[in-house]
Amino acid sequence: MIEKQRNEDPLAFEDLFMRFSPMVCNVLYRMLRNKQDAEEITQEVFFQAYKSIKDFRAEAQLSTWLYRIAVNLGLNHQRKRKYERWLCLDLYSLKDEHHSLNYPDKISLGPADTMVRQETETIVREAIDALPEKQRTAVILSRYEGLPYEEIARILEISLASVESRLHRAKKTLAKKLLEFQERKK
Amino acid sequence: MSKDKHGETQMTHEKVQKKLLLFLDADLSFEEMQKIRDHLSLCPVCKKKHDALAALWRHPVPPIREAPTPGLWLKVQARIRGNRVLPAKRRTVSGMPAWILQPLGALVLIISILLGLYLGSPVTPAEQVAVQQDNTGVEWGLDHFDMLPPTTLGSSLIEGSAIKN
């Protein structure tokens, strides 16, 4: 696919988009919690990928490379939105970001089960959102994308020890927050 | 870590609770995993917390399969061809475009600073004269406070004690 793309085969990039766009869109949706923003950045990810695919080194996996672009652009977007919100008091976006995610599920659950499951996930999700940016990204890639630590290290361009350290600290903070939540619930 | 009656190192409740998520994900060394396992088998409080956390953390992560909208490829194609597709303009709750709020916010900030400077400015000369007059009044009052009548309660007490002695 990469070779075809390098030879400027117009269909090759469309194939690449069709294959990887759900993955890119999902990780951005997890990071930004807003479908419109996720699609906007997905568009940007593939545009950047198109521009720099000639420089892509075959030793890296294509998915890792696309994840890396997506995570970097997603983080930039998050910082920009944070700054805009601070400057403009953009209440609309604040409201939008606090919507719980809508999880389409293949396993059919009863309404009560679905509710409990969504509530549980919202609690965990809010605790994750409160983490520092670097730890949060590592947790999203590990917990939600199910990526091994080695791949997270390649995506974030950090050492394996740094990934372990970030996740270690994140999980300690999360344990504290989730236990506090359980205490308050009582 | 503290030592139990057998002299072996034991993890404190706080340390165990801090590491519960790492324990659940088996992200600890074999030795630490074993220590936490031992602690949980003896401590009902930590065991309860472990179970509560496991219920939250170990429930299956719901898969998001947010497929991009069908028109997204066309947008990417358009960008590749050089026709940048601009994102939809954001609007705030009030219906105003978001960009207008930036200069508006800056303007409000400048007005607030100017107002603060005006309200907190130093006193005018006329006010200064009034303040000085007030101070003179206070000083005059204090001077007169020193000149107490000869037979005050204090002086009579002093005199009384002098007579006794």
Tab-separated table of C-alpha atoms in Angstrom:
chain	number	residue	atom	x	y	z
A	1	MET	CA	0.000	0.000	0.000
A	2	ILE	CA	2.826	2.332	0.913
A	3	GLU	CA	4.699	1.496	-2.287
A	4	LYS	CA	1.577	2.199	-4.329
A	5	GLN	CA	1.126	5.460	-2.502
A	6	ARG	CA	4.733	6.390	-3.119
A	7	ASN	CA	4.139	5.719	-6.795
A	8	GLU	CA	1.232	8.173	-6.519
A	9	ASP	CA	-1.486	5.624	-7.089
A	10	PRO	CA	-4.673	7.623	-6.374
A	11	LEU	CA	-6.597	4.577	-5.184
A	12	ALA	CA	-3.964	3.553	-2.652
A	13	PHE	CA	-4.545	6.502	-0.356
A	14	GLU	CA	-8.283	5.954	-0.451
A	15	ASP	CA	-7.659	2.345	0.611
A	16	LEU	CA	-5.453	3.566	3.426
A	17	PHE	CA	-8.124	6.035	4.528
A	18	MET	CA	-10.887	3.416	4.456
A	19	ARG	CA	-8.800	0.988	6.455
A	20	PHE	CA	-7.417	3.278	9.133
A	21	SER	CA	-9.906	6.147	9.461
A	22	PRO	CA	-12.174	4.331	11.992
A	23	MET	CA	-9.116	3.633	14.181
A	24	VAL	CA	-7.922	7.252	13.974
A	25	CYS	CA	-11.415	8.637	14.502
A	26	ASN	CA	-11.941	6.383	17.543
A	27	VAL	CA	-8.760	7.367	19.335
A	28	LEU	CA	-9.482	11.040	18.684
A	29	TYR	CA	-13.028	10.590	19.886
A	30	ARG	CA	-11.661	9.032	23.085
A	31	MET	CA	-9.266	11.933	23.523
A	32	LEU	CA	-11.521	14.833	22.588
A	33	ARG	CA	-14.946	13.425	23.515
A	34	ASN	CA	-16.572	15.317	20.704
A	35	LYS	CA	-17.459	13.755	17.366
A	36	GLN	CA	-17.233	16.966	15.368
A	37	ASP	CA	-13.745	17.710	16.694
A	38	ALA	CA	-12.668	14.092	16.207
A	39	GLU	CA	-13.689	14.169	12.533
A	40	GLU	CA	-12.109	17.548	11.997
A	41	ILE	CA	-8.782	16.251	13.327
A	42	THR	CA	-9.149	12.923	11.453
A	43	GLN	CA	-9.337	14.986	8.290
A	44	GLU	CA	-6.168	16.806	9.334
A	45	VAL	CA	-4.407	13.523	10.235
A	46	PHE	CA	-4.935	12.078	6.770
A	47	PHE	CA	-3.984	15.321	5.106
A	48	GLN	CA	-0.718	15.366	7.077
A	49	ALA	CA	-0.223	11.669	6.310
A	50	TYR	CA	-0.716	12.326	2.603
A	51	LYS	CA	1.852	15.118	2.665
A	52	SER	CA	4.484	13.110	4.487
A	53	ILE	CA	3.885	9.540	3.350
A	54	LYS	CA	6.964	9.713	1.148
A	55	ASP	CA	9.082	10.157	4.282
A	56	PHE	CA	7.436	7.238	6.040
A	57	ARG	CA	9.995	4.604	7.008
A	58	ALA	CA	8.828	1.076	6.398
A	59	GLU	CA	10.358	-0.234	9.642
A	60	ALA	CA	7.567	1.400	11.612
A	61	GLN	CA	4.039	0.097	11.447
A	62	LEU	CA	1.618	2.199	9.459
A	63	SER	CA	-0.911	2.146	12.292
A	64	THR	CA	1.721	3.332	14.801
A	65	TRP	CA	2.676	6.183	12.498
A	66	LEU	CA	-0.962	7.238	12.047
A	67	TYR	CA	-1.586	6.926	15.796
A	68	ARG	CA	1.410	9.198	16.399
A	69	ILE	CA	0.079	11.891	14.050
A	70	ALA	CA	-3.413	11.556	15.559
A	71	VAL	CA	-2.194	11.797	19.165
A	72	ASN	CA	-0.008	14.825	18.431
A	73	LEU	CA	-2.743	16.668	16.556
A	74	GLY	CA	-5.297	15.642	19.177
A	75	LEU	CA	-3.137	17.015	21.991
A	76	ASN	CA	-2.552	20.263	20.088
A	77	HIS	CA	-6.264	20.608	19.522
A	78	GLN	CA	-6.992	19.949	23.191
A	79	ARG	CA	-4.528	22.631	24.273
A	80	LYS	CA	-5.998	25.071	21.777
A	81	ARG	CA	-9.554	24.409	22.941
A	82	LYS	CA	-8.496	24.733	26.578
A	83	TYR	CA	-6.969	28.136	25.822
A	84	GLU	CA	-10.014	29.225	23.813
A	85	ARG	CA	-12.330	28.153	26.597
A	86	TRP	CA	-10.285	30.078	29.132
A	87	LEU	CA	-10.313	33.159	26.927
A	88	CYS	CA	-13.881	33.071	25.648
A	89	LEU	CA	-15.774	31.208	28.354
A	90	ASP	CA	-17.095	29.064	25.529
A	91	LEU	CA	-19.880	27.429	27.482
A	92	TYR	CA	-21.136	25.538	24.480
A	93	SER	CA	-18.004	23.440	24.155
A	94	LEU	CA	-17.816	22.832	27.898
A	95	LYS	CA	-21.330	21.494	27.846
A	96	ASP	CA	-20.587	19.380	24.811
A	97	GLU	CA	-17.500	17.782	26.302
A	98	HIS	CA	-19.297	16.661	29.397
A	99	HIS	CA	-21.757	14.552	27.465
A	100	SER	CA	-21.161	10.939	28.237
A	101	LEU	CA	-20.033	8.916	25.287
A	102	ASN	CA	-22.600	6.976	23.400
A	103	TYR	CA	-21.461	3.404	23.215
A	104	PRO	CA	-23.019	1.393	20.471
A	105	ASP	CA	-22.809	-2.146	21.670
A	106	LYS	CA	-22.926	-5.388	19.829
A	107	ILE	CA	-23.853	-7.403	22.926
A	108	SER	CA	-27.470	-6.698	23.708
A	109	LEU	CA	-27.897	-5.847	27.378
A	110	GLY	CA	-31.015	-5.059	29.330
A	111	PRO	CA	-31.726	-1.364	29.968
A	112	ALA	CA	-30.710	-1.668	33.646
A	113	ASP	CA	-27.421	-3.355	32.759
A	114	THR	CA	-26.685	-0.774	30.093
A	115	MET	CA	-27.374	2.007	32.566
A	116	VAL	CA	-25.083	0.544	35.237
A	117	ARG	CA	-22.394	-0.062	32.655
A	118	GLN	CA	-22.603	3.481	31.301
A	119	GLU	CA	-22.610	4.944	34.793
A	120	THR	CA	-19.550	2.903	35.750
A	121	GLU	CA	-17.736	3.932	32.608
A	122	THR	CA	-18.629	7.591	33.160
A	123	ILE	CA	-17.092	7.441	36.654
A	124	VAL	CA	-13.888	5.871	35.334
A	125	ARG	CA	-13.834	8.220	32.358
A	126	GLU	CA	-14.165	11.321	34.536
A	127	ALA	CA	-11.339	10.138	36.755
A	128	ILE	CA	-9.180	9.582	33.651
A	129	ASP	CA	-10.073	13.024	32.292
A	130	ALA	CA	-8.819	14.617	35.497
A	131	LEU	CA	-5.339	13.130	35.000
A	132	PRO	CA	-2.445	15.225	33.687
A	133	GLU	CA	-2.278	15.296	29.891
A	134	LYS	CA	0.677	12.909	29.452
A	135	GLN	CA	-0.700	10.294	31.829
A	136	ARG	CA	-4.185	10.571	30.313
A	137	THR	CA	-2.917	9.892	26.778
A	138	ALA	CA	-0.993	6.837	27.958
A	139	VAL	CA	-4.066	5.498	29.790
A	140	ILE	CA	-6.310	6.006	26.743
A	141	LEU	CA	-3.889	4.167	24.483
A	142	SER	CA	-3.457	1.355	26.975
A	143	ARG	CA	-6.958	0.885	28.356
A	144	TYR	CA	-9.161	1.851	25.437
A	145	GLU	CA	-7.005	1.078	22.433
A	146	GLY	CA	-5.538	-2.011	24.097
A	147	LEU	CA	-2.038	-1.241	22.830
A	148	PRO	CA	1.030	-2.878	24.358
A	149	TYR	CA	3.466	-0.654	26.240
A	150	GLU	CA	6.098	-0.987	23.499
A	151	GLU	CA	3.747	0.409	20.895
A	152	ILE	CA	2.621	3.236	23.205
A	153	ALA	CA	6.302	4.106	23.630
A	154	ARG	CA	6.745	4.221	19.841
A	155	ILE	CA	3.601	6.345	19.363
A	156	LEU	CA	4.499	8.845	22.070
A	157	GLU	CA	8.185	8.717	21.100
A	158	ILE	CA	9.303	8.054	24.654
A	159	SER	CA	11.125	5.181	26.326
A	160	LEU	CA	9.384	2.068	27.589
A	161	ALA	CA	10.365	3.021	31.152
A	162	SER	CA	8.635	6.395	30.721
A	163	VAL	CA	5.427	4.703	29.557
A	164	GLU	CA	5.556	2.381	32.561
A	165	SER	CA	6.202	5.290	34.880
A	166	ARG	CA	3.340	7.365	33.445
A	167	LEU	CA	0.905	4.477	33.701
A	168	HIS	CA	2.148	3.616	37.178
A	169	ARG	CA	1.538	7.140	38.432
A	170	ALA	CA	-1.778	7.378	36.588
A	171	LYS	CA	-3.062	4.147	38.125
A	172	LYS	CA	-2.091	5.233	41.627
A	173	THR	CA	-3.966	8.517	41.176
A	174	LEU	CA	-6.936	6.722	39.643
A	175	ALA	CA	-7.105	4.220	42.510
A	176	LYS	CA	-7.185	7.090	44.995
A	177	LYS	CA	-9.867	8.981	43.069
A	178	LEU	CA	-12.063	5.957	42.475
A	179	LEU	CA	-11.844	4.915	46.133
A	180	GLU	CA	-12.732	8.450	47.191
A	181	PHE	CA	-15.705	8.269	44.871
A	182	GLN	CA	-16.819	4.982	46.423
A	183	GLU	CA	-16.518	6.528	49.897
A	184	ARG	CA	-18.646	9.515	48.893
A	185	LYS	CA	-21.258	7.197	47.363
A	186	LYS	CA	-21.715	5.510	50.740
B	1	MET	CA	6.068	-1.121	55.113
B	2	SER	CA	5.819	-2.224	58.724
B	3	LYS	CA	6.970	-5.359	60.507
B	4	ASP	CA	4.458	-7.851	61.832
B	5	LYS	CA	4.853	-10.044	64.917
B	6	HIS	CA	6.974	-12.518	62.938
B	7	GLY	CA	9.324	-9.726	61.954
B	8	GLU	CA	8.394	-9.911	58.270
B	9	THR	CA	7.781	-6.797	56.259
B	10	GLN	CA	4.135	-6.076	55.763
B	11	MET	CA	2.440	-3.496	53.571
B	12	THR	CA	0.384	-0.782	55.192
B	13	HIS	CA	-3.274	-0.306	54.229
B	14	GLU	CA	-2.478	2.976	52.549
B	15	LYS	CA	0.230	1.480	50.363
B	16	VAL	CA	-1.920	-1.470	49.413
B	17	GLN	CA	-4.878	0.738	48.501
B	18	LYS	CA	-2.646	2.973	46.405
B	19	LYS	CA	-1.453	0.007	44.382
B	20	LEU	CA	-4.772	-1.756	43.933
B	21	LEU	CA	-5.210	-0.793	40.286
B	22	LEU	CA	-1.659	-1.860	39.524
B	23	PHE	CA	-2.431	-5.129	41.289
B	24	LEU	CA	-5.602	-5.583	39.256
B	25	ASP	CA	-3.672	-5.053	36.023
B	26	ALA	CA	-0.772	-7.222	37.283
B	27	ASP	CA	1.536	-4.269	36.744
B	28	LEU	CA	3.698	-5.039	39.783
B	29	SER	CA	6.667	-7.245	40.463
B	30	PHE	CA	5.999	-10.834	41.519
B	31	GLU	CA	7.116	-10.023	45.065
B	32	GLU	CA	4.809	-7.017	45.385
B	33	MET	CA	1.878	-8.941	43.905
B	34	GLN	CA	2.422	-11.637	46.517
B	35	LYS	CA	2.616	-9.119	49.364
B	36	ILE	CA	-0.638	-7.468	48.305
B	37	ARG	CA	-2.302	-10.867	47.884
B	38	ASP	CA	-1.217	-11.774	51.434
B	39	HIS	CA	-2.458	-8.467	52.800
B	40	LEU	CA	-5.836	-8.838	51.081
B	41	SER	CA	-6.301	-12.313	52.498
B	42	LEU	CA	-5.891	-10.889	56.032
B	43	CYS	CA	-7.444	-7.427	55.785
B	44	PRO	CA	-11.214	-7.271	55.158
B	45	VAL	CA	-11.159	-3.456	54.753
B	46	CYS	CA	-8.631	-3.527	51.910
B	47	LYS	CA	-10.338	-6.579	50.401
B	48	LYS	CA	-13.609	-4.662	50.273
B	49	LYS	CA	-11.899	-1.745	48.571
B	50	HIS	CA	-10.206	-4.128	46.156
B	51	ASP	CA	-13.567	-5.643	45.197
B	52	ALA	CA	-15.138	-2.218	44.721
B	53	LEU	CA	-12.272	-1.070	42.502
B	54	ALA	CA	-12.325	-4.321	40.543
B	55	ALA	CA	-16.015	-3.776	39.789
B	56	LEU	CA	-15.246	-0.331	38.405
B	57	TRP	CA	-11.992	-1.063	36.614
B	58	ARG	CA	-12.475	-4.562	35.305
B	59	HIS	CA	-15.849	-4.153	33.693
B	60	PRO	CA	-15.537	-4.598	29.933
B	61	VAL	CA	-14.502	-1.422	28.187
B	62	PRO	CA	-17.321	-0.532	25.829
B	63	PRO	CA	-16.113	-0.539	22.262
B	64	ILE	CA	-16.628	2.707	20.439
B	65	ARG	CA	-17.030	2.044	16.819
B	66	GLU	CA	-17.547	5.565	15.668
B	67	ALA	CA	-17.174	5.175	11.942
B	68	PRO	CA	-16.358	8.503	10.361
B	69	THR	CA	-19.250	10.081	8.503
B	70	PRO	CA	-19.398	9.056	4.826
B	71	GLY	CA	-18.534	12.538	3.588
B	72	LEU	CA	-15.195	12.635	5.420
B	73	TRP	CA	-13.215	11.057	2.598
B	74	LEU	CA	-14.554	13.697	0.203
B	75	LYS	CA	-13.364	16.409	2.582
B	76	VAL	CA	-9.908	14.823	2.802
B	77	GLN	CA	-9.824	14.532	-0.988
B	78	ALA	CA	-10.793	18.175	-1.328
B	79	ARG	CA	-8.002	19.189	1.046
B	80	ILE	CA	-5.499	17.106	-0.852
B	81	ARG	CA	-6.528	18.853	-4.058
B	82	GLY	CA	-5.936	22.171	-2.352
B	83	ASN	CA	-9.487	23.201	-1.527
B	84	ARG	CA	-9.353	23.472	2.187
B	85	VAL	CA	-12.639	22.548	3.813
B	86	LEU	CA	-13.101	24.837	6.734
B	87	PRO	CA	-14.570	23.413	9.900
B	88	ALA	CA	-18.063	24.475	10.914
B	89	LYS	CA	-17.970	27.785	12.752
B	90	ARG	CA	-18.366	27.432	16.474
B	91	ARG	CA	-21.075	29.367	18.133
B	92	THR	CA	-21.487	30.041	21.808
B	93	VAL	CA	-24.661	29.684	23.828
B	94	SER	CA	-25.580	33.305	23.213
B	95	GLY	CA	-25.461	32.640	19.465
B	96	MET	CA	-22.466	34.911	18.982
B	97	PRO	CA	-19.553	33.557	16.963
B	98	ALA	CA	-16.735	32.405	19.248
B	99	TRP	CA	-14.158	34.723	17.645
B	100	ILE	CA	-16.023	37.852	18.753
B	101	LEU	CA	-15.697	36.865	22.406
B	102	GLN	CA	-11.907	37.170	22.393
B	103	PRO	CA	-11.748	40.928	21.644
B	104	LEU	CA	-14.863	41.424	23.776
B	105	GLY	CA	-13.175	39.718	26.728
B	106	ALA	CA	-10.037	41.827	26.266
B	107	LEU	CA	-12.135	45.021	26.116
B	108	VAL	CA	-13.993	44.136	29.317
B	109	LEU	CA	-10.651	43.423	31.010
B	110	ILE	CA	-9.194	46.816	29.963
B	111	ILE	CA	-12.337	48.671	31.109
B	112	SER	CA	-12.225	46.839	34.461
B	113	ILE	CA	-8.555	47.768	34.972
B	114	LEU	CA	-9.233	51.450	34.127
B	115	LEU	CA	-12.257	51.503	36.439
B	116	GLY	CA	-10.204	49.906	39.205
B	117	LEU	CA	-7.457	52.497	38.745
B	118	TYR	CA	-9.980	55.331	38.801
B	119	LEU	CA	-11.769	54.101	41.915
B	120	GLY	CA	-8.584	53.260	43.762
B	121	SER	CA	-6.695	56.424	42.766
B	122	PRO	CA	-4.881	58.553	45.454
B	123	VAL	CA	-6.938	61.215	47.260
B	124	THR	CA	-7.411	64.631	45.666
B	125	PRO	CA	-5.787	67.765	47.292
B	126	ALA	CA	-9.150	68.849	48.688
B	127	GLU	CA	-9.601	65.421	50.299
B	128	GLN	CA	-6.043	65.599	51.666
B	129	VAL	CA	-6.818	68.900	53.451
B	130	ALA	CA	-9.938	67.341	54.990
B	131	VAL	CA	-7.931	64.361	56.215
B	132	GLN	CA	-5.278	66.649	57.743
B	133	GLN	CA	-7.985	68.587	59.600
B	134	ASP	CA	-9.357	65.355	60.968
B	135	ASN	CA	-5.900	64.368	62.214
B	136	THR	CA	-5.476	67.728	63.929
B	137	GLY	CA	-8.736	67.113	65.754
B	138	VAL	CA	-7.473	63.737	66.955
B	139	GLU	CA	-4.157	65.181	68.138
B	140	TRP	CA	-5.982	67.992	70.002
B	141	GLY	CA	-8.209	65.447	71.706
B	142	LEU	CA	-5.203	63.388	72.833
B	143	ASP	CA	-3.455	66.474	74.239
B	144	HIS	CA	-6.509	67.260	76.313
B	145	PHE	CA	-6.750	63.663	77.470
B	146	ASP	CA	-3.334	64.076	79.131
B	147	MET	CA	-4.524	67.070	81.143
B	148	LEU	CA	-6.814	65.231	83.503
B	149	PRO	CA	-8.549	66.989	86.395
B	150	PRO	CA	-6.479	66.773	89.642
B	151	THR	CA	-8.990	64.529	91.440
B	152	THR	CA	-9.448	61.553	89.195
B	153	LEU	CA	-10.115	58.050	90.413
B	154	GLY	CA	-6.531	57.033	89.655
B	155	SER	CA	-4.897	59.932	91.470
B	156	SER	CA	-7.122	59.504	94.553
B	157	LEU	CA	-6.187	55.801	94.686
B	158	ILE	CA	-2.496	56.626	94.466
B	159	GLU	CA	-2.899	59.240	97.192
B	160	GLY	CA	-4.830	56.728	99.376
B	161	SER	CA	-2.076	54.143	99.123
B	162	ALA	CA	0.544	56.769	99.931
B	163	ILE	CA	-1.345	57.711	103.139
B	164	LYS	CA	-1.584	54.033	104.209
B	165	ASN	CA	2.132	53.602	103.759
